[in-house]
Amino acid sequence: MVAEARFGQGPPPLTLGVEEELVVLDAKTLAQVGEGPALVASLEGVDLPGRAKTELHASVFELNTDPCSTAAEVLESLAVLRRATAEAAGERGLAIAATGSHPFSSPESQPIVQEERYLTMVAHHGSSARRQNVQGLHVHVAVPSADDCWRLLEGLLPWLPVVLALSANSPWFAGELTGMASNRAPVLAELPRTGAPPAFGSYAAWEAWVDRMVRLGIMADYTRIWWDIRPHPSLGTLEIRMPDQPTDVRRSAMFAEVLQKLSNTLLGAGDVREADRADYQYNRWAASRFGPAAELIAPDGERVATAAELGSELLELTGVEGIDPSWCEGEVQARFEEPREAIADLVDRSLA
């Protein structure tokens, strides 16, 4: 068995858990520094609506909310977590920033956290792992059952490139303004088991595949799968890993709300059709390249529209307000001619 499945055993269905990946900076140079583990340790025992965790690179850390019923709770929790971390960082001559990629720090030069999970990952995947100095927003949606989890995965999948386009926030990579709205998406694709999950057809088939991969020694467990969306049975959730990390904490909460309400709509709609993986592969690339201006194949597979137009449809479907689908945060970063100006602006906006 993959893991003890806790679907429907935890908080009420469609409860949210949100994970933000942020970067640690030297407060003067604004370069990334490997102080993430120390920053995380400084928050242990602090009464917070969640927790801080280490990530692969020591210059990155993760903020996890406790389970939240609404997007308003997500926003309140994330704001508290960001402020507490920023205060702890400031006491150490550090700063934090929320972005899909650091504008100028070299990914390969970032130190790796000295934990077995990360050391074995780098030993096996080599430079493709070291290049993963990119940050995303992960949204967990609690679901009632394993079958609901897989049905929801198929229903959400066609919409995820739209979410990527609207959340794109990593135009800079290693000091270069590359022309990609999201550099994070193609960098993630350098790892195995990324992009869209194969069309297994059922949760049971996915579980059997994972069991076989573990038995063959291909991977240690299902958390070594980095798809854009994946079942997380030990938490009883479906984890959506598509968005770039927003700078504005309010956008983090709004993307979580979109995914929660879309999940609710899909679960109430009965059966959903299997998503077209070929369409998805193209849409993922186009969204990462052009952001809201990307021409995407619509979720119904029968027309082409811009990501901005499909974003409007998604926002109308979910009733979420506050996101303008005609632009993404990466466009703000891309206005700066120098990456150091871009990161300075990111620091300011991360706590605004």
Short mmCIF file of N, CA and C in Angstrom, two decimals, residues 194-347:
data_model
loop_
_atom_site.label_atom_id
_atom_site.label_comp_id
_atom_site.label_asym_id
_atom_site.label_seq_id
_atom_site.Cartn_x
_atom_site.Cartn_y
_atom_site.Cartn_z
N THR A 194 7.26 14.60 -13.59
CA THR A 194 6.74 15.96 -13.51
C THR A 194 5.69 16.16 -14.59
N GLY A 195 5.07 17.34 -14.59
CA GLY A 195 4.02 17.64 -15.55
C GLY A 195 2.71 17.01 -15.15
N ALA A 196 2.00 16.46 -16.12
CA ALA A 196 0.70 15.84 -15.85
C ALA A 196 0.89 14.39 -15.42
N PRO A 197 0.11 13.91 -14.46
CA PRO A 197 0.13 12.48 -14.14
C PRO A 197 -0.32 11.67 -15.34
N PRO A 198 0.23 10.48 -15.55
CA PRO A 198 -0.30 9.61 -16.60
C PRO A 198 -1.78 9.31 -16.36
N ALA A 199 -2.46 8.91 -17.40
CA ALA A 199 -3.89 8.61 -17.31
C ALA A 199 -4.08 7.19 -16.76
N PHE A 200 -3.94 7.05 -15.46
CA PHE A 200 -4.07 5.73 -14.85
C PHE A 200 -5.50 5.21 -14.87
N GLY A 201 -6.47 6.12 -14.88
CA GLY A 201 -7.86 5.70 -14.94
C GLY A 201 -8.55 5.59 -13.61
N SER A 202 -7.78 5.39 -12.53
CA SER A 202 -8.38 5.26 -11.20
C SER A 202 -7.32 5.45 -10.14
N TYR A 203 -7.78 5.74 -8.95
CA TYR A 203 -6.86 5.86 -7.83
C TYR A 203 -6.19 4.51 -7.56
N ALA A 204 -6.93 3.45 -7.67
CA ALA A 204 -6.37 2.12 -7.40
C ALA A 204 -5.23 1.80 -8.36
N ALA A 205 -5.39 2.19 -9.63
CA ALA A 205 -4.33 1.95 -10.61
C ALA A 205 -3.10 2.80 -10.31
N TRP A 206 -3.32 4.04 -9.89
CA TRP A 206 -2.20 4.90 -9.48
C TRP A 206 -1.47 4.29 -8.29
N GLU A 207 -2.24 3.83 -7.32
CA GLU A 207 -1.65 3.24 -6.12
C GLU A 207 -0.83 2.00 -6.45
N ALA A 208 -1.34 1.17 -7.36
CA ALA A 208 -0.61 -0.03 -7.76
C ALA A 208 0.69 0.33 -8.47
N TRP A 209 0.66 1.38 -9.28
CA TRP A 209 1.87 1.82 -9.98
C TRP A 209 2.92 2.33 -8.98
N VAL A 210 2.49 3.13 -8.02
CA VAL A 210 3.42 3.64 -7.02
C VAL A 210 4.02 2.49 -6.23
N ASP A 211 3.20 1.55 -5.83
CA ASP A 211 3.71 0.37 -5.09
C ASP A 211 4.78 -0.34 -5.90
N ARG A 212 4.56 -0.49 -7.20
CA ARG A 212 5.54 -1.18 -8.03
C ARG A 212 6.82 -0.38 -8.16
N MET A 213 6.72 0.94 -8.32
CA MET A 213 7.91 1.78 -8.43
C MET A 213 8.74 1.72 -7.14
N VAL A 214 8.07 1.68 -6.00
CA VAL A 214 8.78 1.58 -4.72
C VAL A 214 9.44 0.22 -4.59
N ARG A 215 8.69 -0.84 -4.99
CA ARG A 215 9.24 -2.20 -4.89
C ARG A 215 10.45 -2.37 -5.79
N LEU A 216 10.45 -1.73 -6.95
CA LEU A 216 11.56 -1.83 -7.88
C LEU A 216 12.73 -0.92 -7.51
N GLY A 217 12.54 -0.08 -6.51
CA GLY A 217 13.61 0.81 -6.08
C GLY A 217 13.75 2.05 -6.93
N ILE A 218 12.73 2.38 -7.74
CA ILE A 218 12.79 3.57 -8.58
C ILE A 218 12.64 4.83 -7.74
N MET A 219 11.81 4.77 -6.72
CA MET A 219 11.64 5.90 -5.82
C MET A 219 11.33 5.39 -4.42
N ALA A 220 11.56 6.26 -3.44
CA ALA A 220 11.39 5.85 -2.04
C ALA A 220 9.92 5.81 -1.63
N ASP A 221 9.14 6.76 -2.10
CA ASP A 221 7.71 6.82 -1.76
C ASP A 221 7.02 7.80 -2.70
N TYR A 222 5.73 7.96 -2.53
CA TYR A 222 4.97 8.77 -3.49
C TYR A 222 5.29 10.25 -3.41
N THR A 223 5.93 10.71 -2.33
CA THR A 223 6.28 12.12 -2.26
C THR A 223 7.46 12.45 -3.17
N ARG A 224 8.08 11.44 -3.79
CA ARG A 224 9.12 11.69 -4.79
C ARG A 224 8.52 11.84 -6.19
N ILE A 225 7.22 12.04 -6.24
CA ILE A 225 6.52 12.38 -7.48
C ILE A 225 6.29 13.89 -7.46
N TRP A 226 6.69 14.57 -8.54
CA TRP A 226 6.58 16.04 -8.58
C TRP A 226 5.63 16.52 -9.67
N TRP A 227 4.58 15.75 -9.92
CA TRP A 227 3.58 16.18 -10.89
C TRP A 227 2.95 17.51 -10.48
N ASP A 228 2.30 18.16 -11.42
CA ASP A 228 1.63 19.43 -11.15
C ASP A 228 0.43 19.25 -10.22
N ILE A 229 -0.04 18.03 -10.11
CA ILE A 229 -1.15 17.70 -9.22
C ILE A 229 -0.97 16.23 -8.83
N ARG A 230 -1.16 15.91 -7.56
CA ARG A 230 -0.92 14.54 -7.12
C ARG A 230 -1.77 14.19 -5.91
N PRO A 231 -2.18 12.95 -5.77
CA PRO A 231 -2.83 12.52 -4.54
C PRO A 231 -1.84 12.57 -3.37
N HIS A 232 -2.34 12.91 -2.22
CA HIS A 232 -1.51 12.91 -1.00
C HIS A 232 -2.29 12.13 0.06
N PRO A 233 -2.31 10.80 -0.04
CA PRO A 233 -3.19 10.00 0.81
C PRO A 233 -2.92 10.14 2.31
N SER A 234 -1.67 10.32 2.70
CA SER A 234 -1.40 10.39 4.14
C SER A 234 -2.01 11.63 4.77
N LEU A 235 -2.28 12.67 3.96
CA LEU A 235 -2.97 13.86 4.44
C LEU A 235 -4.45 13.86 4.08
N GLY A 236 -4.86 12.91 3.24
CA GLY A 236 -6.26 12.87 2.81
C GLY A 236 -6.62 13.98 1.85
N THR A 237 -5.62 14.41 1.05
CA THR A 237 -5.84 15.55 0.17
C THR A 237 -5.45 15.26 -1.27
N LEU A 238 -5.90 16.14 -2.14
CA LEU A 238 -5.37 16.27 -3.48
C LEU A 238 -4.51 17.52 -3.46
N GLU A 239 -3.24 17.39 -3.85
CA GLU A 239 -2.30 18.51 -3.78
C GLU A 239 -2.11 19.11 -5.18
N ILE A 240 -2.44 20.39 -5.32
CA ILE A 240 -2.26 21.10 -6.58
C ILE A 240 -0.98 21.92 -6.48
N ARG A 241 -0.02 21.63 -7.37
CA ARG A 241 1.32 22.20 -7.28
C ARG A 241 1.65 23.11 -8.47
N MET A 242 0.62 23.56 -9.17
CA MET A 242 0.82 24.26 -10.44
C MET A 242 1.26 25.71 -10.32
N PRO A 243 0.68 26.53 -9.41
CA PRO A 243 0.97 27.96 -9.47
C PRO A 243 2.41 28.31 -9.13
N ASP A 244 2.94 29.35 -9.80
CA ASP A 244 4.14 30.00 -9.32
C ASP A 244 3.83 30.64 -7.97
N GLN A 245 4.87 30.83 -7.16
CA GLN A 245 4.68 31.47 -5.87
C GLN A 245 4.30 32.95 -6.06
N PRO A 246 3.13 33.36 -5.59
CA PRO A 246 2.78 34.78 -5.68
C PRO A 246 3.61 35.64 -4.72
N THR A 247 3.83 36.88 -5.11
CA THR A 247 4.48 37.86 -4.23
C THR A 247 3.46 38.45 -3.27
N ASP A 248 2.32 38.85 -3.78
CA ASP A 248 1.23 39.41 -2.98
C ASP A 248 0.52 38.26 -2.26
N VAL A 249 0.55 38.30 -0.94
CA VAL A 249 -0.05 37.20 -0.17
C VAL A 249 -1.54 37.07 -0.44
N ARG A 250 -2.18 38.16 -0.83
CA ARG A 250 -3.62 38.08 -1.14
C ARG A 250 -3.87 37.22 -2.37
N ARG A 251 -2.93 37.23 -3.31
CA ARG A 251 -3.09 36.39 -4.50
C ARG A 251 -2.93 34.91 -4.13
N SER A 252 -2.06 34.60 -3.18
CA SER A 252 -1.95 33.22 -2.71
C SER A 252 -3.30 32.72 -2.21
N ALA A 253 -3.97 33.54 -1.40
CA ALA A 253 -5.27 33.15 -0.86
C ALA A 253 -6.32 33.06 -1.97
N MET A 254 -6.25 33.95 -2.95
CA MET A 254 -7.25 33.93 -4.03
C MET A 254 -7.08 32.72 -4.93
N PHE A 255 -5.84 32.34 -5.23
CA PHE A 255 -5.65 31.13 -6.04
C PHE A 255 -6.12 29.90 -5.27
N ALA A 256 -5.90 29.89 -3.96
CA ALA A 256 -6.42 28.78 -3.14
C ALA A 256 -7.94 28.74 -3.19
N GLU A 257 -8.57 29.91 -3.17
CA GLU A 257 -10.03 29.96 -3.23
C GLU A 257 -10.54 29.46 -4.58
N VAL A 258 -9.87 29.86 -5.67
CA VAL A 258 -10.26 29.37 -6.99
C VAL A 258 -10.23 27.85 -7.03
N LEU A 259 -9.16 27.26 -6.52
CA LEU A 259 -9.01 25.81 -6.58
C LEU A 259 -9.99 25.10 -5.65
N GLN A 260 -10.27 25.68 -4.51
CA GLN A 260 -11.26 25.10 -3.61
C GLN A 260 -12.66 25.12 -4.22
N LYS A 261 -13.05 26.26 -4.78
CA LYS A 261 -14.40 26.38 -5.33
C LYS A 261 -14.56 25.60 -6.62
N LEU A 262 -13.51 25.55 -7.44
CA LEU A 262 -13.58 24.71 -8.63
C LEU A 262 -13.70 23.24 -8.24
N SER A 263 -12.98 22.83 -7.20
CA SER A 263 -13.08 21.45 -6.72
C SER A 263 -14.49 21.14 -6.26
N ASN A 264 -15.10 22.07 -5.55
CA ASN A 264 -16.46 21.87 -5.07
C ASN A 264 -17.43 21.72 -6.24
N THR A 265 -17.24 22.55 -7.26
CA THR A 265 -18.11 22.47 -8.46
C THR A 265 -17.94 21.13 -9.16
N LEU A 266 -16.71 20.69 -9.33
CA LEU A 266 -16.44 19.44 -10.04
C LEU A 266 -16.96 18.23 -9.27
N LEU A 267 -16.80 18.22 -7.95
CA LEU A 267 -17.29 17.09 -7.17
C LEU A 267 -18.81 17.00 -7.21
N GLY A 268 -19.45 18.14 -7.36
CA GLY A 268 -20.91 18.14 -7.43
C GLY A 268 -21.45 17.85 -8.81
N ALA A 269 -20.56 17.75 -9.80
CA ALA A 269 -21.01 17.58 -11.19
C ALA A 269 -21.12 16.12 -11.60
N GLY A 270 -20.80 15.19 -10.72
CA GLY A 270 -20.83 13.79 -11.09
C GLY A 270 -19.57 13.38 -11.81
N ASP A 271 -19.69 12.50 -12.80
CA ASP A 271 -18.53 12.00 -13.52
C ASP A 271 -17.87 13.11 -14.33
N VAL A 272 -16.54 13.05 -14.42
CA VAL A 272 -15.79 13.97 -15.27
C VAL A 272 -15.01 13.15 -16.28
N ARG A 273 -14.77 13.75 -17.45
CA ARG A 273 -14.05 13.01 -18.48
C ARG A 273 -12.55 13.04 -18.21
N GLU A 274 -11.87 12.04 -18.74
CA GLU A 274 -10.42 11.97 -18.59
C GLU A 274 -9.77 13.12 -19.37
N ALA A 275 -8.84 13.83 -18.73
CA ALA A 275 -8.21 14.97 -19.37
C ALA A 275 -7.26 14.52 -20.48
N ASP A 276 -7.20 15.33 -21.53
CA ASP A 276 -6.33 15.04 -22.67
C ASP A 276 -4.90 15.46 -22.33
N ARG A 277 -3.99 14.49 -22.20
CA ARG A 277 -2.61 14.79 -21.79
C ARG A 277 -1.84 15.52 -22.89
N ALA A 278 -2.14 15.27 -24.14
CA ALA A 278 -1.45 15.97 -25.22
C ALA A 278 -1.81 17.45 -25.21
N ASP A 279 -3.09 17.75 -25.05
CA ASP A 279 -3.51 19.15 -24.91
C ASP A 279 -2.81 19.79 -23.72
N TYR A 280 -2.75 19.06 -22.64
CA TYR A 280 -2.15 19.59 -21.42
C TYR A 280 -0.68 19.94 -21.63
N GLN A 281 0.05 19.05 -22.27
CA GLN A 281 1.48 19.29 -22.48
C GLN A 281 1.71 20.57 -23.27
N TYR A 282 0.92 20.78 -24.32
CA TYR A 282 1.06 22.01 -25.09
C TYR A 282 0.67 23.22 -24.25
N ASN A 283 -0.46 23.15 -23.58
CA ASN A 283 -0.95 24.29 -22.80
C ASN A 283 0.02 24.67 -21.69
N ARG A 284 0.64 23.68 -21.08
CA ARG A 284 1.60 23.96 -20.01
C ARG A 284 2.76 24.79 -20.55
N TRP A 285 3.27 24.38 -21.72
CA TRP A 285 4.38 25.14 -22.31
C TRP A 285 3.94 26.55 -22.68
N ALA A 286 2.80 26.69 -23.35
CA ALA A 286 2.34 28.00 -23.80
C ALA A 286 2.09 28.92 -22.62
N ALA A 287 1.52 28.40 -21.54
CA ALA A 287 1.26 29.22 -20.36
C ALA A 287 2.56 29.69 -19.74
N SER A 288 3.57 28.82 -19.68
CA SER A 288 4.84 29.21 -19.09
C SER A 288 5.58 30.21 -19.97
N ARG A 289 5.37 30.15 -21.26
CA ARG A 289 6.05 31.07 -22.18
C ARG A 289 5.37 32.44 -22.22
N PHE A 290 4.06 32.48 -22.34
CA PHE A 290 3.37 33.74 -22.63
C PHE A 290 2.48 34.26 -21.51
N GLY A 291 2.25 33.49 -20.44
CA GLY A 291 1.38 33.96 -19.37
C GLY A 291 -0.04 34.18 -19.84
N PRO A 292 -0.70 35.23 -19.38
CA PRO A 292 -2.11 35.46 -19.74
C PRO A 292 -2.35 35.61 -21.24
N ALA A 293 -1.32 35.99 -22.00
CA ALA A 293 -1.50 36.16 -23.45
C ALA A 293 -1.43 34.84 -24.21
N ALA A 294 -1.11 33.75 -23.54
CA ALA A 294 -0.96 32.45 -24.20
C ALA A 294 -2.25 32.02 -24.89
N GLU A 295 -2.11 31.46 -26.08
CA GLU A 295 -3.25 30.85 -26.78
C GLU A 295 -3.32 29.39 -26.33
N LEU A 296 -4.40 29.05 -25.63
CA LEU A 296 -4.53 27.71 -25.06
C LEU A 296 -5.71 26.97 -25.67
N ILE A 297 -5.60 25.65 -25.67
CA ILE A 297 -6.74 24.81 -26.02
C ILE A 297 -7.66 24.79 -24.82
N ALA A 298 -8.90 25.14 -25.02
CA ALA A 298 -9.86 25.23 -23.92
C ALA A 298 -10.06 23.87 -23.26
N PRO A 299 -10.49 23.85 -21.99
CA PRO A 299 -10.71 22.58 -21.31
C PRO A 299 -11.63 21.61 -22.03
N ASP A 300 -12.57 22.13 -22.84
CA ASP A 300 -13.46 21.23 -23.58
C ASP A 300 -12.79 20.66 -24.83
N GLY A 301 -11.59 21.17 -25.17
CA GLY A 301 -10.83 20.64 -26.30
C GLY A 301 -11.34 21.05 -27.66
N GLU A 302 -12.34 21.94 -27.73
CA GLU A 302 -12.99 22.25 -29.01
C GLU A 302 -12.74 23.66 -29.51
N ARG A 303 -11.94 24.45 -28.82
CA ARG A 303 -11.68 25.81 -29.26
C ARG A 303 -10.37 26.29 -28.67
N VAL A 304 -9.89 27.42 -29.17
CA VAL A 304 -8.68 28.05 -28.67
C VAL A 304 -9.06 29.43 -28.14
N ALA A 305 -8.49 29.78 -27.00
CA ALA A 305 -8.74 31.09 -26.41
C ALA A 305 -7.49 31.50 -25.64
N THR A 306 -7.38 32.77 -25.35
CA THR A 306 -6.23 33.20 -24.55
C THR A 306 -6.41 32.73 -23.10
N ALA A 307 -5.29 32.62 -22.42
CA ALA A 307 -5.36 32.26 -21.00
C ALA A 307 -6.15 33.31 -20.22
N ALA A 308 -6.05 34.58 -20.64
CA ALA A 308 -6.82 35.63 -19.98
C ALA A 308 -8.32 35.39 -20.16
N GLU A 309 -8.73 35.02 -21.37
CA GLU A 309 -10.16 34.75 -21.61
C GLU A 309 -10.63 33.54 -20.83
N LEU A 310 -9.82 32.49 -20.83
CA LEU A 310 -10.19 31.30 -20.05
C LEU A 310 -10.14 31.60 -18.56
N GLY A 311 -9.22 32.47 -18.15
CA GLY A 311 -9.17 32.88 -16.76
C GLY A 311 -10.44 33.58 -16.34
N SER A 312 -10.99 34.42 -17.22
CA SER A 312 -12.26 35.09 -16.93
C SER A 312 -13.37 34.06 -16.75
N GLU A 313 -13.37 33.03 -17.62
CA GLU A 313 -14.37 31.97 -17.49
C GLU A 313 -14.21 31.22 -16.17
N LEU A 314 -12.96 30.97 -15.80
CA LEU A 314 -12.71 30.24 -14.54
C LEU A 314 -13.16 31.07 -13.34
N LEU A 315 -12.88 32.34 -13.36
CA LEU A 315 -13.27 33.21 -12.24
C LEU A 315 -14.78 33.33 -12.17
N GLU A 316 -15.44 33.38 -13.32
CA GLU A 316 -16.90 33.42 -13.32
C GLU A 316 -17.48 32.11 -12.80
N LEU A 317 -16.88 31.01 -13.21
CA LEU A 317 -17.34 29.69 -12.77
C LEU A 317 -17.23 29.53 -11.26
N THR A 318 -16.16 30.06 -10.69
CA THR A 318 -15.90 29.87 -9.25
C THR A 318 -16.41 31.03 -8.40
N GLY A 319 -16.74 32.15 -9.03
CA GLY A 319 -17.23 33.30 -8.28
C GLY A 319 -16.16 34.01 -7.47
N VAL A 320 -14.91 33.86 -7.86
CA VAL A 320 -13.82 34.50 -7.12
C VAL A 320 -13.54 35.87 -7.71
N GLU A 321 -13.43 36.86 -6.85
CA GLU A 321 -13.15 38.22 -7.27
C GLU A 321 -11.77 38.64 -6.79
N GLY A 322 -11.19 39.61 -7.48
CA GLY A 322 -9.90 40.16 -7.03
C GLY A 322 -8.74 39.84 -7.93
N ILE A 323 -8.87 38.84 -8.80
CA ILE A 323 -7.81 38.50 -9.74
C ILE A 323 -8.15 39.09 -11.10
N ASP A 324 -7.25 39.89 -11.63
CA ASP A 324 -7.40 40.40 -12.99
C ASP A 324 -6.69 39.43 -13.93
N PRO A 325 -7.44 38.68 -14.76
CA PRO A 325 -6.81 37.65 -15.58
C PRO A 325 -6.00 38.18 -16.75
N SER A 326 -6.00 39.49 -16.96
CA SER A 326 -5.28 40.06 -18.10
C SER A 326 -3.79 40.25 -17.83
N TRP A 327 -3.33 40.04 -16.58
CA TRP A 327 -1.93 40.23 -16.28
C TRP A 327 -1.49 39.23 -15.20
N CYS A 328 -0.18 39.10 -15.07
CA CYS A 328 0.39 38.25 -14.02
C CYS A 328 1.49 39.02 -13.30
N GLU A 329 1.86 38.59 -12.13
CA GLU A 329 2.87 39.32 -11.34
C GLU A 329 4.24 39.33 -12.01
N GLY A 330 4.52 38.32 -12.83
CA GLY A 330 5.80 38.30 -13.52
C GLY A 330 5.99 39.52 -14.40
N GLU A 331 4.89 40.12 -14.88
CA GLU A 331 5.00 41.31 -15.71
C GLU A 331 5.56 42.49 -14.91
N VAL A 332 5.28 42.52 -13.61
CA VAL A 332 5.83 43.57 -12.75
C VAL A 332 7.34 43.41 -12.65
N GLN A 333 7.80 42.17 -12.41
CA GLN A 333 9.24 41.91 -12.35
C GLN A 333 9.93 42.28 -13.66
N ALA A 334 9.30 41.95 -14.77
CA ALA A 334 9.93 42.11 -16.07
C ALA A 334 10.07 43.57 -16.49
N ARG A 335 9.43 44.49 -15.77
CA ARG A 335 9.57 45.91 -16.09
C ARG A 335 10.93 46.46 -15.68
N PHE A 336 11.61 45.77 -14.77
CA PHE A 336 12.91 46.25 -14.30
C PHE A 336 14.01 45.80 -15.26
N GLU A 337 14.93 46.70 -15.53
CA GLU A 337 16.04 46.37 -16.43
C GLU A 337 17.15 45.63 -15.71
N GLU A 338 17.24 45.79 -14.38
CA GLU A 338 18.28 45.14 -13.60
C GLU A 338 17.66 44.18 -12.60
N PRO A 339 18.21 42.97 -12.47
CA PRO A 339 17.62 42.00 -11.54
C PRO A 339 17.67 42.45 -10.09
N ARG A 340 18.66 43.26 -9.71
CA ARG A 340 18.72 43.73 -8.32
C ARG A 340 17.59 44.70 -8.01
N GLU A 341 17.16 45.45 -8.99
CA GLU A 341 15.99 46.30 -8.79
C GLU A 341 14.74 45.45 -8.64
N ALA A 342 14.67 44.37 -9.39
CA ALA A 342 13.51 43.48 -9.32
C ALA A 342 13.39 42.83 -7.95
N ILE A 343 14.50 42.34 -7.40
CA ILE A 343 14.41 41.67 -6.10
C ILE A 343 14.11 42.66 -4.98
N ALA A 344 14.62 43.90 -5.09
CA ALA A 344 14.30 44.90 -4.09
C ALA A 344 12.80 45.17 -4.05
N ASP A 345 12.19 45.25 -5.22
CA ASP A 345 10.75 45.44 -5.30
C ASP A 345 10.00 44.25 -4.74
N LEU A 346 10.51 43.05 -4.99
CA LEU A 346 9.86 41.84 -4.48
C LEU A 346 9.85 41.81 -2.96
N VAL A 347 10.97 42.21 -2.34
CA VAL A 347 11.03 42.25 -0.88
C VAL A 347 9.96 43.20 -0.34
#
